[in-house]
């Protein structure tokens, strides 16, 4: 079977999918995001806290990757990564990002856009120390996203890093950074099996309050 035919036959947004009553939503998007996240967790969506983070480099060339959502509250959507990574360099040049969540069991997508704030050293250290020792050792092993000469180079560096983490459990990697996307736009997208999707976008006004509008599917 051709790839085209195989892909065409794969189902998407089959349903049954929930109805989205856009008249019964909170005045600001974080509360609705938390409601949808709780529903994704309750429905058993695998890794519902995984999200795609999109950035652009200094030349405007886009980039995207999946990371884990670490926190969400009125200050924004937080994730953590190494400042030495590609995304770290991109955010240093252009501190804006877009986040995309997809929860297939409910046919729901959430899109978040906004400026990115770099966390304090204390916030980043707290996140780092909450990570499993294996994950901390990987950060110490070498600079994320830089070219790696061989798998053996990584494995040798990892053994040394694991030894350091075991000897100094409070050691913090200085490049580890919490980034928070301070949303100025959040779109909630509820898929529909017949493609009559419902789209609701929140936009932050200059006075800090949020306005809402429906979008054509
Ligand atoms: C489910 C999942 C979760 C991930 N979580 C993180 C994370 O929290 N932080 C991180 O730096 N990379 C995470 N990664 C790896 C990133 O996708 C990416 O490979 C890495 O951050 C380097 O990206 P960059 O070169 O664009 O900076 C995760 C990948 C997957 C598939």
JSON list of C-alpha atoms and ligand atoms in Angstrom, two decimals:
[
{"chain": "A", "resi": 1, "resn": "UNK", "atom": "CA", "xyz": [0.00, 0.00, 0.00]},
{"chain": "A", "resi": 2, "resn": "UNK", "atom": "CA", "xyz": [1.36, 3.45, -0.81]},
{"chain": "A", "resi": 3, "resn": "UNK", "atom": "CA", "xyz": [2.23, 5.76, 2.05]},
{"chain": "A", "resi": 4, "resn": "UNK", "atom": "CA", "xyz": [-0.38, 8.19, 0.76]},
{"chain": "A", "resi": 5, "resn": "UNK", "atom": "CA", "xyz": [-3.13, 5.53, 0.88]},
{"chain": "A", "resi": 6, "resn": "UNK", "atom": "CA", "xyz": [-1.98, 4.20, 4.25]},
{"chain": "A", "resi": 7, "resn": "UNK", "atom": "CA", "xyz": [-2.03, 7.70, 5.74]},
{"chain": "A", "resi": 8, "resn": "UNK", "atom": "CA", "xyz": [-5.38, 8.51, 4.16]},
{"chain": "A", "resi": 9, "resn": "UNK", "atom": "CA", "xyz": [-6.92, 5.43, 5.82]},
{"chain": "A", "resi": 10, "resn": "UNK", "atom": "CA", "xyz": [-5.67, 6.24, 9.32]},
{"chain": "A", "resi": 11, "resn": "UNK", "atom": "CA", "xyz": [-8.49, 7.61, 11.43]},
{"chain": "A", "resi": 12, "resn": "UNK", "atom": "CA", "xyz": [-8.26, 11.00, 13.19]},
{"chain": "A", "resi": 13, "resn": "UNK", "atom": "CA", "xyz": [-10.71, 12.72, 15.52]},
{"chain": "A", "resi": 14, "resn": "UNK", "atom": "CA", "xyz": [-13.06, 9.75, 15.40]},
{"chain": "A", "resi": 15, "resn": "UNK", "atom": "CA", "xyz": [-14.99, 10.43, 18.54]},
{"chain": "A", "resi": 16, "resn": "UNK", "atom": "CA", "xyz": [-17.14, 10.35, 20.43]},
{"chain": "A", "resi": 17, "resn": "UNK", "atom": "CA", "xyz": [-15.64, 13.70, 21.42]},
{"chain": "A", "resi": 18, "resn": "UNK", "atom": "CA", "xyz": [-16.83, 16.08, 24.13]},
{"chain": "A", "resi": 19, "resn": "UNK", "atom": "CA", "xyz": [-18.97, 19.10, 23.33]},
{"chain": "A", "resi": 20, "resn": "UNK", "atom": "CA", "xyz": [-17.35, 22.47, 24.07]},
{"chain": "A", "resi": 21, "resn": "UNK", "atom": "CA", "xyz": [-19.80, 25.00, 25.51]},
{"chain": "A", "resi": 22, "resn": "UNK", "atom": "CA", "xyz": [-17.96, 28.25, 24.84]},
{"chain": "A", "resi": 23, "resn": "UNK", "atom": "CA", "xyz": [-20.58, 30.21, 26.82]},
{"chain": "A", "resi": 24, "resn": "UNK", "atom": "CA", "xyz": [-19.67, 28.32, 30.01]},
{"chain": "A", "resi": 25, "resn": "UNK", "atom": "CA", "xyz": [-15.98, 29.20, 30.24]},
{"chain": "A", "resi": 26, "resn": "UNK", "atom": "CA", "xyz": [-13.96, 31.11, 32.84]},
{"chain": "A", "resi": 27, "resn": "UNK", "atom": "CA", "xyz": [-12.92, 34.74, 32.27]},
{"chain": "A", "resi": 28, "resn": "UNK", "atom": "CA", "xyz": [-9.25, 33.80, 31.97]},
{"chain": "A", "resi": 29, "resn": "UNK", "atom": "CA", "xyz": [-7.53, 30.91, 30.19]},
{"chain": "A", "resi": 30, "resn": "UNK", "atom": "CA", "xyz": [-5.45, 29.28, 32.95]},
{"chain": "A", "resi": 31, "resn": "UNK", "atom": "CA", "xyz": [-8.59, 28.04, 34.73]},
{"chain": "A", "resi": 32, "resn": "UNK", "atom": "CA", "xyz": [-9.91, 26.50, 31.50]},
{"chain": "A", "resi": 33, "resn": "UNK", "atom": "CA", "xyz": [-6.49, 24.98, 30.74]},
{"chain": "A", "resi": 34, "resn": "UNK", "atom": "CA", "xyz": [-6.43, 23.40, 34.22]},
{"chain": "A", "resi": 35, "resn": "UNK", "atom": "CA", "xyz": [-9.93, 22.00, 33.66]},
{"chain": "A", "resi": 36, "resn": "UNK", "atom": "CA", "xyz": [-8.93, 20.46, 30.30]},
{"chain": "A", "resi": 37, "resn": "UNK", "atom": "CA", "xyz": [-5.64, 19.12, 31.73]},
{"chain": "A", "resi": 38, "resn": "UNK", "atom": "CA", "xyz": [-7.51, 17.48, 34.63]},
{"chain": "A", "resi": 39, "resn": "UNK", "atom": "CA", "xyz": [-9.93, 15.93, 32.14]},
{"chain": "A", "resi": 40, "resn": "UNK", "atom": "CA", "xyz": [-7.04, 14.65, 29.99]},
{"chain": "A", "resi": 41, "resn": "UNK", "atom": "CA", "xyz": [-5.41, 13.07, 33.07]},
{"chain": "A", "resi": 42, "resn": "UNK", "atom": "CA", "xyz": [-8.73, 11.52, 34.18]},
{"chain": "A", "resi": 43, "resn": "UNK", "atom": "CA", "xyz": [-9.35, 10.14, 30.67]},
{"chain": "A", "resi": 44, "resn": "UNK", "atom": "CA", "xyz": [-5.94, 8.45, 30.68]},
{"chain": "A", "resi": 45, "resn": "UNK", "atom": "CA", "xyz": [-4.32, 10.50, 27.89]},
{"chain": "A", "resi": 46, "resn": "UNK", "atom": "CA", "xyz": [-0.68, 9.29, 27.82]},
{"chain": "A", "resi": 47, "resn": "UNK", "atom": "CA", "xyz": [1.77, 11.98, 28.98]},
{"chain": "A", "resi": 48, "resn": "UNK", "atom": "CA", "xyz": [-0.81, 14.78, 28.98]},
{"chain": "A", "resi": 49, "resn": "UNK", "atom": "CA", "xyz": [1.89, 17.14, 30.29]},
{"chain": "A", "resi": 50, "resn": "UNK", "atom": "CA", "xyz": [4.00, 16.75, 27.14]},
{"chain": "A", "resi": 51, "resn": "UNK", "atom": "CA", "xyz": [3.88, 19.81, 24.91]},
{"chain": "A", "resi": 52, "resn": "UNK", "atom": "CA", "xyz": [5.60, 21.06, 21.78]},
{"chain": "A", "resi": 53, "resn": "UNK", "atom": "CA", "xyz": [7.63, 24.22, 22.37]},
{"chain": "A", "resi": 54, "resn": "UNK", "atom": "CA", "xyz": [8.23, 26.26, 19.24]},
{"chain": "A", "resi": 55, "resn": "UNK", "atom": "CA", "xyz": [10.89, 28.95, 19.05]},
{"chain": "A", "resi": 56, "resn": "UNK", "atom": "CA", "xyz": [12.71, 30.85, 16.32]},
{"chain": "A", "resi": 57, "resn": "UNK", "atom": "CA", "xyz": [16.43, 31.44, 16.00]},
{"chain": "A", "resi": 58, "resn": "UNK", "atom": "CA", "xyz": [18.13, 34.78, 15.49]},
{"chain": "A", "resi": 59, "resn": "UNK", "atom": "CA", "xyz": [17.53, 34.54, 11.73]},
{"chain": "A", "resi": 60, "resn": "UNK", "atom": "CA", "xyz": [13.81, 33.81, 12.12]},
{"chain": "A", "resi": 61, "resn": "UNK", "atom": "CA", "xyz": [14.20, 30.09, 11.32]},
{"chain": "A", "resi": 62, "resn": "UNK", "atom": "CA", "xyz": [11.61, 28.08, 13.32]},
{"chain": "A", "resi": 63, "resn": "UNK", "atom": "CA", "xyz": [12.39, 25.15, 15.58]},
{"chain": "A", "resi": 64, "resn": "UNK", "atom": "CA", "xyz": [10.19, 22.91, 17.76]},
{"chain": "A", "resi": 65, "resn": "UNK", "atom": "CA", "xyz": [10.51, 20.04, 20.22]},
{"chain": "A", "resi": 66, "resn": "UNK", "atom": "CA", "xyz": [8.54, 18.23, 22.92]},
{"chain": "A", "resi": 67, "resn": "UNK", "atom": "CA", "xyz": [9.17, 19.04, 26.59]},
{"chain": "A", "resi": 68, "resn": "UNK", "atom": "CA", "xyz": [7.35, 18.44, 29.86]},
{"chain": "A", "resi": 69, "resn": "UNK", "atom": "CA", "xyz": [5.09, 21.09, 31.41]},
{"chain": "A", "resi": 70, "resn": "UNK", "atom": "CA", "xyz": [6.46, 21.70, 34.92]},
{"chain": "A", "resi": 71, "resn": "UNK", "atom": "CA", "xyz": [3.89, 24.14, 36.27]},
{"chain": "A", "resi": 72, "resn": "UNK", "atom": "CA", "xyz": [1.04, 26.38, 35.24]},
{"chain": "A", "resi": 73, "resn": "UNK", "atom": "CA", "xyz": [-0.51, 29.26, 37.15]},
{"chain": "A", "resi": 74, "resn": "UNK", "atom": "CA", "xyz": [-1.33, 32.93, 36.68]},
{"chain": "A", "resi": 75, "resn": "UNK", "atom": "CA", "xyz": [2.35, 33.63, 35.90]},
{"chain": "A", "resi": 76, "resn": "UNK", "atom": "CA", "xyz": [2.28, 31.26, 32.92]},
{"chain": "A", "resi": 77, "resn": "UNK", "atom": "CA", "xyz": [3.30, 27.85, 31.58]},
{"chain": "A", "resi": 78, "resn": "UNK", "atom": "CA", "xyz": [6.70, 26.63, 32.85]},
{"chain": "A", "resi": 79, "resn": "UNK", "atom": "CA", "xyz": [9.17, 24.14, 31.43]},
{"chain": "A", "resi": 80, "resn": "UNK", "atom": "CA", "xyz": [12.82, 23.42, 32.19]},
{"chain": "A", "resi": 81, "resn": "UNK", "atom": "CA", "xyz": [15.81, 22.79, 30.00]},
{"chain": "A", "resi": 82, "resn": "UNK", "atom": "CA", "xyz": [19.47, 23.55, 29.54]},
{"chain": "A", "resi": 83, "resn": "UNK", "atom": "CA", "xyz": [20.47, 27.07, 28.59]},
{"chain": "A", "resi": 84, "resn": "UNK", "atom": "CA", "xyz": [23.21, 25.53, 26.41]},
{"chain": "A", "resi": 85, "resn": "UNK", "atom": "CA", "xyz": [20.65, 23.76, 24.21]},
{"chain": "A", "resi": 86, "resn": "UNK", "atom": "CA", "xyz": [19.39, 24.95, 20.84]},
{"chain": "A", "resi": 87, "resn": "UNK", "atom": "CA", "xyz": [16.18, 26.17, 22.44]},
{"chain": "A", "resi": 88, "resn": "UNK", "atom": "CA", "xyz": [18.21, 27.96, 25.13]},
{"chain": "A", "resi": 89, "resn": "UNK", "atom": "CA", "xyz": [20.20, 29.83, 22.48]},
{"chain": "A", "resi": 90, "resn": "UNK", "atom": "CA", "xyz": [17.04, 30.62, 20.51]},
{"chain": "A", "resi": 91, "resn": "UNK", "atom": "CA", "xyz": [15.24, 31.94, 23.59]},
{"chain": "A", "resi": 92, "resn": "UNK", "atom": "CA", "xyz": [18.28, 34.05, 24.52]},
{"chain": "A", "resi": 93, "resn": "UNK", "atom": "CA", "xyz": [18.00, 35.77, 21.11]},
{"chain": "A", "resi": 94, "resn": "UNK", "atom": "CA", "xyz": [14.24, 35.83, 20.81]},
{"chain": "A", "resi": 95, "resn": "UNK", "atom": "CA", "xyz": [12.41, 35.34, 24.13]},
{"chain": "A", "resi": 96, "resn": "UNK", "atom": "CA", "xyz": [9.07, 34.30, 22.67]},
{"chain": "A", "resi": 97, "resn": "UNK", "atom": "CA", "xyz": [7.56, 30.84, 22.31]},
{"chain": "A", "resi": 98, "resn": "UNK", "atom": "CA", "xyz": [4.48, 28.95, 21.24]},
{"chain": "A", "resi": 99, "resn": "UNK", "atom": "CA", "xyz": [3.28, 25.83, 23.07]},
{"chain": "A", "resi": 100, "resn": "UNK", "atom": "CA", "xyz": [1.06, 23.13, 21.61]},
{"chain": "A", "resi": 101, "resn": "UNK", "atom": "CA", "xyz": [-0.77, 20.44, 23.57]},
{"chain": "A", "resi": 102, "resn": "UNK", "atom": "CA", "xyz": [-2.69, 17.63, 21.86]},
{"chain": "A", "resi": 103, "resn": "UNK", "atom": "CA", "xyz": [-4.93, 15.31, 23.85]},
{"chain": "A", "resi": 104, "resn": "UNK", "atom": "CA", "xyz": [-6.15, 12.78, 21.27]},
{"chain": "A", "resi": 105, "resn": "UNK", "atom": "CA", "xyz": [-8.62, 10.87, 23.46]},
{"chain": "A", "resi": 106, "resn": "UNK", "atom": "CA", "xyz": [-10.68, 14.05, 23.63]},
{"chain": "A", "resi": 107, "resn": "UNK", "atom": "CA", "xyz": [-9.70, 15.54, 20.27]},
{"chain": "A", "resi": 108, "resn": "UNK", "atom": "CA", "xyz": [-8.43, 18.64, 22.05]},
{"chain": "A", "resi": 109, "resn": "UNK", "atom": "CA", "xyz": [-5.61, 20.99, 21.18]},
{"chain": "A", "resi": 110, "resn": "UNK", "atom": "CA", "xyz": [-4.42, 23.99, 23.20]},
{"chain": "A", "resi": 111, "resn": "UNK", "atom": "CA", "xyz": [-2.12, 26.62, 21.74]},
{"chain": "A", "resi": 112, "resn": "UNK", "atom": "CA", "xyz": [-0.30, 29.14, 23.91]},
{"chain": "A", "resi": 113, "resn": "UNK", "atom": "CA", "xyz": [1.82, 32.09, 22.68]},
{"chain": "A", "resi": 114, "resn": "UNK", "atom": "CA", "xyz": [3.73, 34.73, 24.51]},
{"chain": "A", "resi": 115, "resn": "UNK", "atom": "CA", "xyz": [6.99, 36.17, 25.83]},
{"chain": "A", "resi": 116, "resn": "UNK", "atom": "CA", "xyz": [9.29, 33.87, 27.78]},
{"chain": "A", "resi": 117, "resn": "UNK", "atom": "CA", "xyz": [10.68, 34.79, 31.19]},
{"chain": "A", "resi": 118, "resn": "UNK", "atom": "CA", "xyz": [13.83, 33.12, 32.49]},
{"chain": "A", "resi": 119, "resn": "UNK", "atom": "CA", "xyz": [13.43, 31.85, 36.07]},
{"chain": "A", "resi": 120, "resn": "UNK", "atom": "CA", "xyz": [15.64, 32.91, 38.95]},
{"chain": "A", "resi": 121, "resn": "UNK", "atom": "CA", "xyz": [18.67, 30.81, 39.89]},
{"chain": "A", "resi": 122, "resn": "UNK", "atom": "CA", "xyz": [16.70, 29.59, 42.94]},
{"chain": "A", "resi": 123, "resn": "UNK", "atom": "CA", "xyz": [13.71, 28.44, 40.83]},
{"chain": "A", "resi": 124, "resn": "UNK", "atom": "CA", "xyz": [15.97, 26.66, 38.36]},
{"chain": "A", "resi": 125, "resn": "UNK", "atom": "CA", "xyz": [17.99, 25.01, 41.15]},
{"chain": "A", "resi": 126, "resn": "UNK", "atom": "CA", "xyz": [14.81, 23.78, 42.85]},
{"chain": "A", "resi": 127, "resn": "UNK", "atom": "CA", "xyz": [13.60, 22.24, 39.61]},
{"chain": "A", "resi": 128, "resn": "UNK", "atom": "CA", "xyz": [17.00, 20.65, 38.98]},
{"chain": "A", "resi": 129, "resn": "UNK", "atom": "CA", "xyz": [17.24, 19.11, 42.45]},
{"chain": "A", "resi": 130, "resn": "UNK", "atom": "CA", "xyz": [13.73, 17.66, 42.13]},
{"chain": "A", "resi": 131, "resn": "UNK", "atom": "CA", "xyz": [14.90, 15.63, 39.12]},
{"chain": "A", "resi": 132, "resn": "UNK", "atom": "CA", "xyz": [15.87, 11.96, 39.44]},
{"chain": "A", "resi": 133, "resn": "UNK", "atom": "CA", "xyz": [19.64, 11.47, 39.94]},
{"chain": "A", "resi": 134, "resn": "UNK", "atom": "CA", "xyz": [19.83, 9.77, 36.50]},
{"chain": "A", "resi": 135, "resn": "UNK", "atom": "CA", "xyz": [18.34, 12.85, 34.86]},
{"chain": "A", "resi": 136, "resn": "UNK", "atom": "CA", "xyz": [20.67, 15.17, 36.78]},
{"chain": "A", "resi": 137, "resn": "UNK", "atom": "CA", "xyz": [23.70, 13.12, 35.71]},
{"chain": "A", "resi": 138, "resn": "UNK", "atom": "CA", "xyz": [22.71, 13.40, 32.05]},
{"chain": "A", "resi": 139, "resn": "UNK", "atom": "CA", "xyz": [22.73, 17.21, 32.35]},
{"chain": "A", "resi": 140, "resn": "UNK", "atom": "CA", "xyz": [26.23, 17.10, 33.89]},
{"chain": "A", "resi": 141, "resn": "UNK", "atom": "CA", "xyz": [27.49, 14.69, 31.21]},
{"chain": "A", "resi": 142, "resn": "UNK", "atom": "CA", "xyz": [27.73, 17.29, 28.43]},
{"chain": "A", "resi": 143, "resn": "UNK", "atom": "CA", "xyz": [26.18, 20.27, 26.64]},
{"chain": "A", "resi": 144, "resn": "UNK", "atom": "CA", "xyz": [22.66, 19.42, 25.39]},
{"chain": "A", "resi": 145, "resn": "UNK", "atom": "CA", "xyz": [22.20, 19.82, 21.62]},
{"chain": "A", "resi": 146, "resn": "UNK", "atom": "CA", "xyz": [25.91, 20.19, 20.83]},
{"chain": "A", "resi": 147, "resn": "UNK", "atom": "CA", "xyz": [27.46, 17.63, 18.41]},
{"chain": "A", "resi": 148, "resn": "UNK", "atom": "CA", "xyz": [28.48, 14.36, 20.12]},
{"chain": "A", "resi": 149, "resn": "UNK", "atom": "CA", "xyz": [31.52, 12.53, 18.64]},
{"chain": "A", "resi": 150, "resn": "UNK", "atom": "CA", "xyz": [30.27, 9.03, 19.61]},
{"chain": "A", "resi": 151, "resn": "UNK", "atom": "CA", "xyz": [27.85, 7.18, 21.88]},
{"chain": "A", "resi": 152, "resn": "UNK", "atom": "CA", "xyz": [30.89, 5.90, 23.85]},
{"chain": "A", "resi": 153, "resn": "UNK", "atom": "CA", "xyz": [31.92, 9.50, 24.59]},
{"chain": "A", "resi": 154, "resn": "UNK", "atom": "CA", "xyz": [28.50, 10.08, 26.16]},
{"chain": "A", "resi": 155, "resn": "UNK", "atom": "CA", "xyz": [28.56, 6.81, 28.12]},
{"chain": "A", "resi": 156, "resn": "UNK", "atom": "CA", "xyz": [32.03, 7.55, 29.53]},
{"chain": "A", "resi": 157, "resn": "UNK", "atom": "CA", "xyz": [31.02, 11.11, 30.49]},
{"chain": "A", "resi": 158, "resn": "UNK", "atom": "CA", "xyz": [27.81, 9.80, 32.07]},
{"chain": "A", "resi": 159, "resn": "UNK", "atom": "CA", "xyz": [29.69, 7.40, 34.39]},
{"chain": "A", "resi": 160, "resn": "UNK", "atom": "CA", "xyz": [31.78, 10.32, 35.62]},
{"chain": "A", "resi": 161, "resn": "UNK", "atom": "CA", "xyz": [28.66, 12.53, 35.99]},
{"chain": "A", "resi": 162, "resn": "UNK", "atom": "CA", "xyz": [26.83, 9.80, 37.95]},
{"chain": "A", "resi": 163, "resn": "UNK", "atom": "CA", "xyz": [29.79, 9.61, 40.33]},
{"chain": "A", "resi": 164, "resn": "UNK", "atom": "CA", "xyz": [29.63, 13.40, 40.87]},
{"chain": "A", "resi": 165, "resn": "UNK", "atom": "CA", "xyz": [25.88, 13.34, 41.50]},
{"chain": "A", "resi": 166, "resn": "UNK", "atom": "CA", "xyz": [26.27, 10.50, 44.03]},
{"chain": "A", "resi": 167, "resn": "UNK", "atom": "CA", "xyz": [29.09, 12.31, 45.85]},
{"chain": "A", "resi": 168, "resn": "UNK", "atom": "CA", "xyz": [27.47, 15.78, 45.75]},
{"chain": "A", "resi": 169, "resn": "UNK", "atom": "CA", "xyz": [23.67, 15.31, 45.74]},
{"chain": "A", "resi": 170, "resn": "UNK", "atom": "CA", "xyz": [23.05, 19.07, 46.15]},
{"chain": "A", "resi": 171, "resn": "UNK", "atom": "CA", "xyz": [25.14, 20.02, 43.10]},
{"chain": "A", "resi": 172, "resn": "UNK", "atom": "CA", "xyz": [23.17, 22.15, 40.62]},
{"chain": "A", "resi": 173, "resn": "UNK", "atom": "CA", "xyz": [24.00, 22.42, 36.92]},
{"chain": "A", "resi": 174, "resn": "UNK", "atom": "CA", "xyz": [24.27, 26.17, 36.28]},
{"chain": "A", "resi": 175, "resn": "UNK", "atom": "CA", "xyz": [22.88, 25.84, 32.76]},
{"chain": "A", "resi": 176, "resn": "UNK", "atom": "CA", "xyz": [19.60, 24.27, 33.98]},
{"chain": "A", "resi": 177, "resn": "UNK", "atom": "CA", "xyz": [16.86, 26.87, 33.53]},
{"chain": "A", "resi": 178, "resn": "UNK", "atom": "CA", "xyz": [13.16, 27.20, 34.17]},
{"chain": "A", "resi": 179, "resn": "UNK", "atom": "CA", "xyz": [11.42, 29.12, 31.39]},
{"chain": "A", "resi": 180, "resn": "UNK", "atom": "CA", "xyz": [7.90, 30.50, 31.78]},
{"chain": "A", "resi": 181, "resn": "UNK", "atom": "CA", "xyz": [5.71, 31.43, 28.83]},
{"chain": "A", "resi": 182, "resn": "UNK", "atom": "CA", "xyz": [3.62, 34.42, 29.90]},
{"chain": "A", "resi": 183, "resn": "UNK", "atom": "CA", "xyz": [0.72, 33.84, 27.60]},
{"chain": "A", "resi": 184, "resn": "UNK", "atom": "CA", "xyz": [-0.83, 36.72, 25.73]},
{"chain": "A", "resi": 185, "resn": "UNK", "atom": "CA", "xyz": [-2.90, 34.37, 23.54]},
{"chain": "A", "resi": 186, "resn": "UNK", "atom": "CA", "xyz": [-4.38, 30.96, 24.35]},
{"chain": "A", "resi": 187, "resn": "UNK", "atom": "CA", "xyz": [-6.56, 29.02, 21.94]},
{"chain": "A", "resi": 188, "resn": "UNK", "atom": "CA", "xyz": [-8.75, 26.09, 22.99]},
{"chain": "A", "resi": 189, "resn": "UNK", "atom": "CA", "xyz": [-9.62, 23.81, 20.10]},
{"chain": "A", "resi": 190, "resn": "UNK", "atom": "CA", "xyz": [-12.22, 21.11, 20.41]},
{"chain": "A", "resi": 191, "resn": "UNK", "atom": "CA", "xyz": [-12.19, 18.72, 17.48]},
{"chain": "A", "resi": 192, "resn": "UNK", "atom": "CA", "xyz": [-15.36, 17.32, 15.91]},
{"chain": "A", "resi": 193, "resn": "UNK", "atom": "CA", "xyz": [-15.61, 14.06, 13.92]},
{"chain": "A", "resi": 194, "resn": "UNK", "atom": "CA", "xyz": [-17.21, 15.96, 10.98]},
{"chain": "A", "resi": 195, "resn": "UNK", "atom": "CA", "xyz": [-14.61, 18.72, 11.24]},
{"chain": "A", "resi": 196, "resn": "UNK", "atom": "CA", "xyz": [-17.09, 21.19, 12.73]},
{"chain": "A", "resi": 197, "resn": "UNK", "atom": "CA", "xyz": [-14.42, 22.09, 15.24]},
{"chain": "A", "resi": 198, "resn": "UNK", "atom": "CA", "xyz": [-14.92, 24.68, 17.97]},
{"chain": "A", "resi": 199, "resn": "UNK", "atom": "CA", "xyz": [-12.17, 27.26, 18.45]},
{"chain": "A", "resi": 200, "resn": "UNK", "atom": "CA", "xyz": [-12.06, 29.76, 21.28]},
{"chain": "A", "resi": 201, "resn": "UNK", "atom": "CA", "xyz": [-9.19, 32.24, 21.56]},
{"chain": "A", "resi": 202, "resn": "UNK", "atom": "CA", "xyz": [-8.36, 34.31, 24.64]},
{"chain": "A", "resi": 203, "resn": "UNK", "atom": "CA", "xyz": [-6.30, 37.44, 24.09]},
{"chain": "A", "resi": 204, "resn": "UNK", "atom": "CA", "xyz": [-4.82, 39.52, 26.87]},
{"chain": "A", "resi": 205, "resn": "UNK", "atom": "CA", "xyz": [-5.81, 43.18, 26.62]},
{"chain": "A", "resi": 206, "resn": "UNK", "atom": "CA", "xyz": [-3.54, 46.11, 27.53]},
{"chain": "A", "resi": 207, "resn": "UNK", "atom": "CA", "xyz": [-5.37, 46.42, 30.88]},
{"chain": "A", "resi": 208, "resn": "UNK", "atom": "CA", "xyz": [-4.51, 42.79, 31.71]},
{"chain": "A", "resi": 209, "resn": "UNK", "atom": "CA", "xyz": [-8.05, 41.45, 31.32]},
{"chain": "A", "resi": 210, "resn": "UNK", "atom": "CA", "xyz": [-8.81, 38.78, 28.74]},
{"chain": "A", "resi": 211, "resn": "UNK", "atom": "CA", "xyz": [-11.10, 39.04, 25.74]},
{"chain": "A", "resi": 212, "resn": "UNK", "atom": "CA", "xyz": [-12.53, 35.95, 24.02]},
{"chain": "A", "resi": 213, "resn": "UNK", "atom": "CA", "xyz": [-13.50, 35.31, 20.44]},
{"chain": "A", "resi": 214, "resn": "UNK", "atom": "CA", "xyz": [-14.57, 32.33, 18.35]},
{"chain": "A", "resi": 215, "resn": "UNK", "atom": "CA", "xyz": [-12.52, 31.42, 15.28]},
{"chain": "A", "resi": 216, "resn": "UNK", "atom": "CA", "xyz": [-13.64, 29.74, 12.06]},
{"chain": "A", "resi": 217, "resn": "UNK", "atom": "CA", "xyz": [-12.62, 26.08, 12.10]},
{"chain": "B", "resi": 1, "resn": "LIG", "atom": "C1", "xyz": [8.00, 13.31, 26.08]},
{"chain": "B", "resi": 1, "resn": "LIG", "atom": "C2", "xyz": [9.26, 14.13, 26.03]},
{"chain": "B", "resi": 1, "resn": "LIG", "atom": "C3", "xyz": [9.59, 14.95, 27.10]},
{"chain": "B", "resi": 1, "resn": "LIG", "atom": "C4", "xyz": [10.72, 15.73, 27.07]},
{"chain": "B", "resi": 1, "resn": "LIG", "atom": "N1", "xyz": [10.96, 16.58, 28.11]},
{"chain": "B", "resi": 1, "resn": "LIG", "atom": "C5", "xyz": [12.03, 17.43, 28.05]},
{"chain": "B", "resi": 1, "resn": "LIG", "atom": "C6", "xyz": [12.20, 18.42, 29.07]},
{"chain": "B", "resi": 1, "resn": "LIG", "atom": "O1", "xyz": [11.40, 18.58, 30.01]},
{"chain": "B", "resi": 1, "resn": "LIG", "atom": "N2", "xyz": [13.29, 19.22, 28.97]},
{"chain": "B", "resi": 1, "resn": "LIG", "atom": "C7", "xyz": [14.20, 19.11, 27.94]},
{"chain": "B", "resi": 1, "resn": "LIG", "atom": "O2", "xyz": [15.17, 19.87, 27.91]},
{"chain": "B", "resi": 1, "resn": "LIG", "atom": "N3", "xyz": [14.03, 18.20, 26.95]},
{"chain": "B", "resi": 1, "resn": "LIG", "atom": "C8", "xyz": [12.96, 17.36, 26.98]},
{"chain": "B", "resi": 1, "resn": "LIG", "atom": "N4", "xyz": [12.77, 16.43, 25.97]},
{"chain": "B", "resi": 1, "resn": "LIG", "atom": "C9", "xyz": [13.77, 16.37, 24.87]},
{"chain": "B", "resi": 1, "resn": "LIG", "atom": "C10", "xyz": [13.49, 17.50, 23.85]},
{"chain": "B", "resi": 1, "resn": "LIG", "atom": "O3", "xyz": [12.44, 17.10, 22.97]},
{"chain": "B", "resi": 1, "resn": "LIG", "atom": "C11", "xyz": [14.73, 17.87, 23.00]},
{"chain": "B", "resi": 1, "resn": "LIG", "atom": "O4", "xyz": [15.26, 16.72, 22.38]},
{"chain": "B", "resi": 1, "resn": "LIG", "atom": "C12", "xyz": [15.84, 18.52, 23.82]},
{"chain": "B", "resi": 1, "resn": "LIG", "atom": "O5", "xyz": [15.33, 19.41, 24.80]},
{"chain": "B", "resi": 1, "resn": "LIG", "atom": "C13", "xyz": [16.80, 19.27, 22.89]},
{"chain": "B", "resi": 1, "resn": "LIG", "atom": "O6", "xyz": [16.06, 20.24, 22.16]},
{"chain": "B", "resi": 1, "resn": "LIG", "atom": "P1", "xyz": [16.78, 21.47, 21.40]},
{"chain": "B", "resi": 1, "resn": "LIG", "atom": "O7", "xyz": [17.97, 20.92, 20.70]},
{"chain": "B", "resi": 1, "resn": "LIG", "atom": "O8", "xyz": [15.74, 21.98, 20.46]},
{"chain": "B", "resi": 1, "resn": "LIG", "atom": "O9", "xyz": [17.14, 22.50, 22.46]},
{"chain": "B", "resi": 1, "resn": "LIG", "atom": "C14", "xyz": [11.61, 15.66, 25.96]},
{"chain": "B", "resi": 1, "resn": "LIG", "atom": "C15", "xyz": [11.28, 14.84, 24.88]},
{"chain": "B", "resi": 1, "resn": "LIG", "atom": "C16", "xyz": [10.12, 14.10, 24.91]},
{"chain": "B", "resi": 1, "resn": "LIG", "atom": "C17", "xyz": [9.76, 13.25, 23.69]}
]
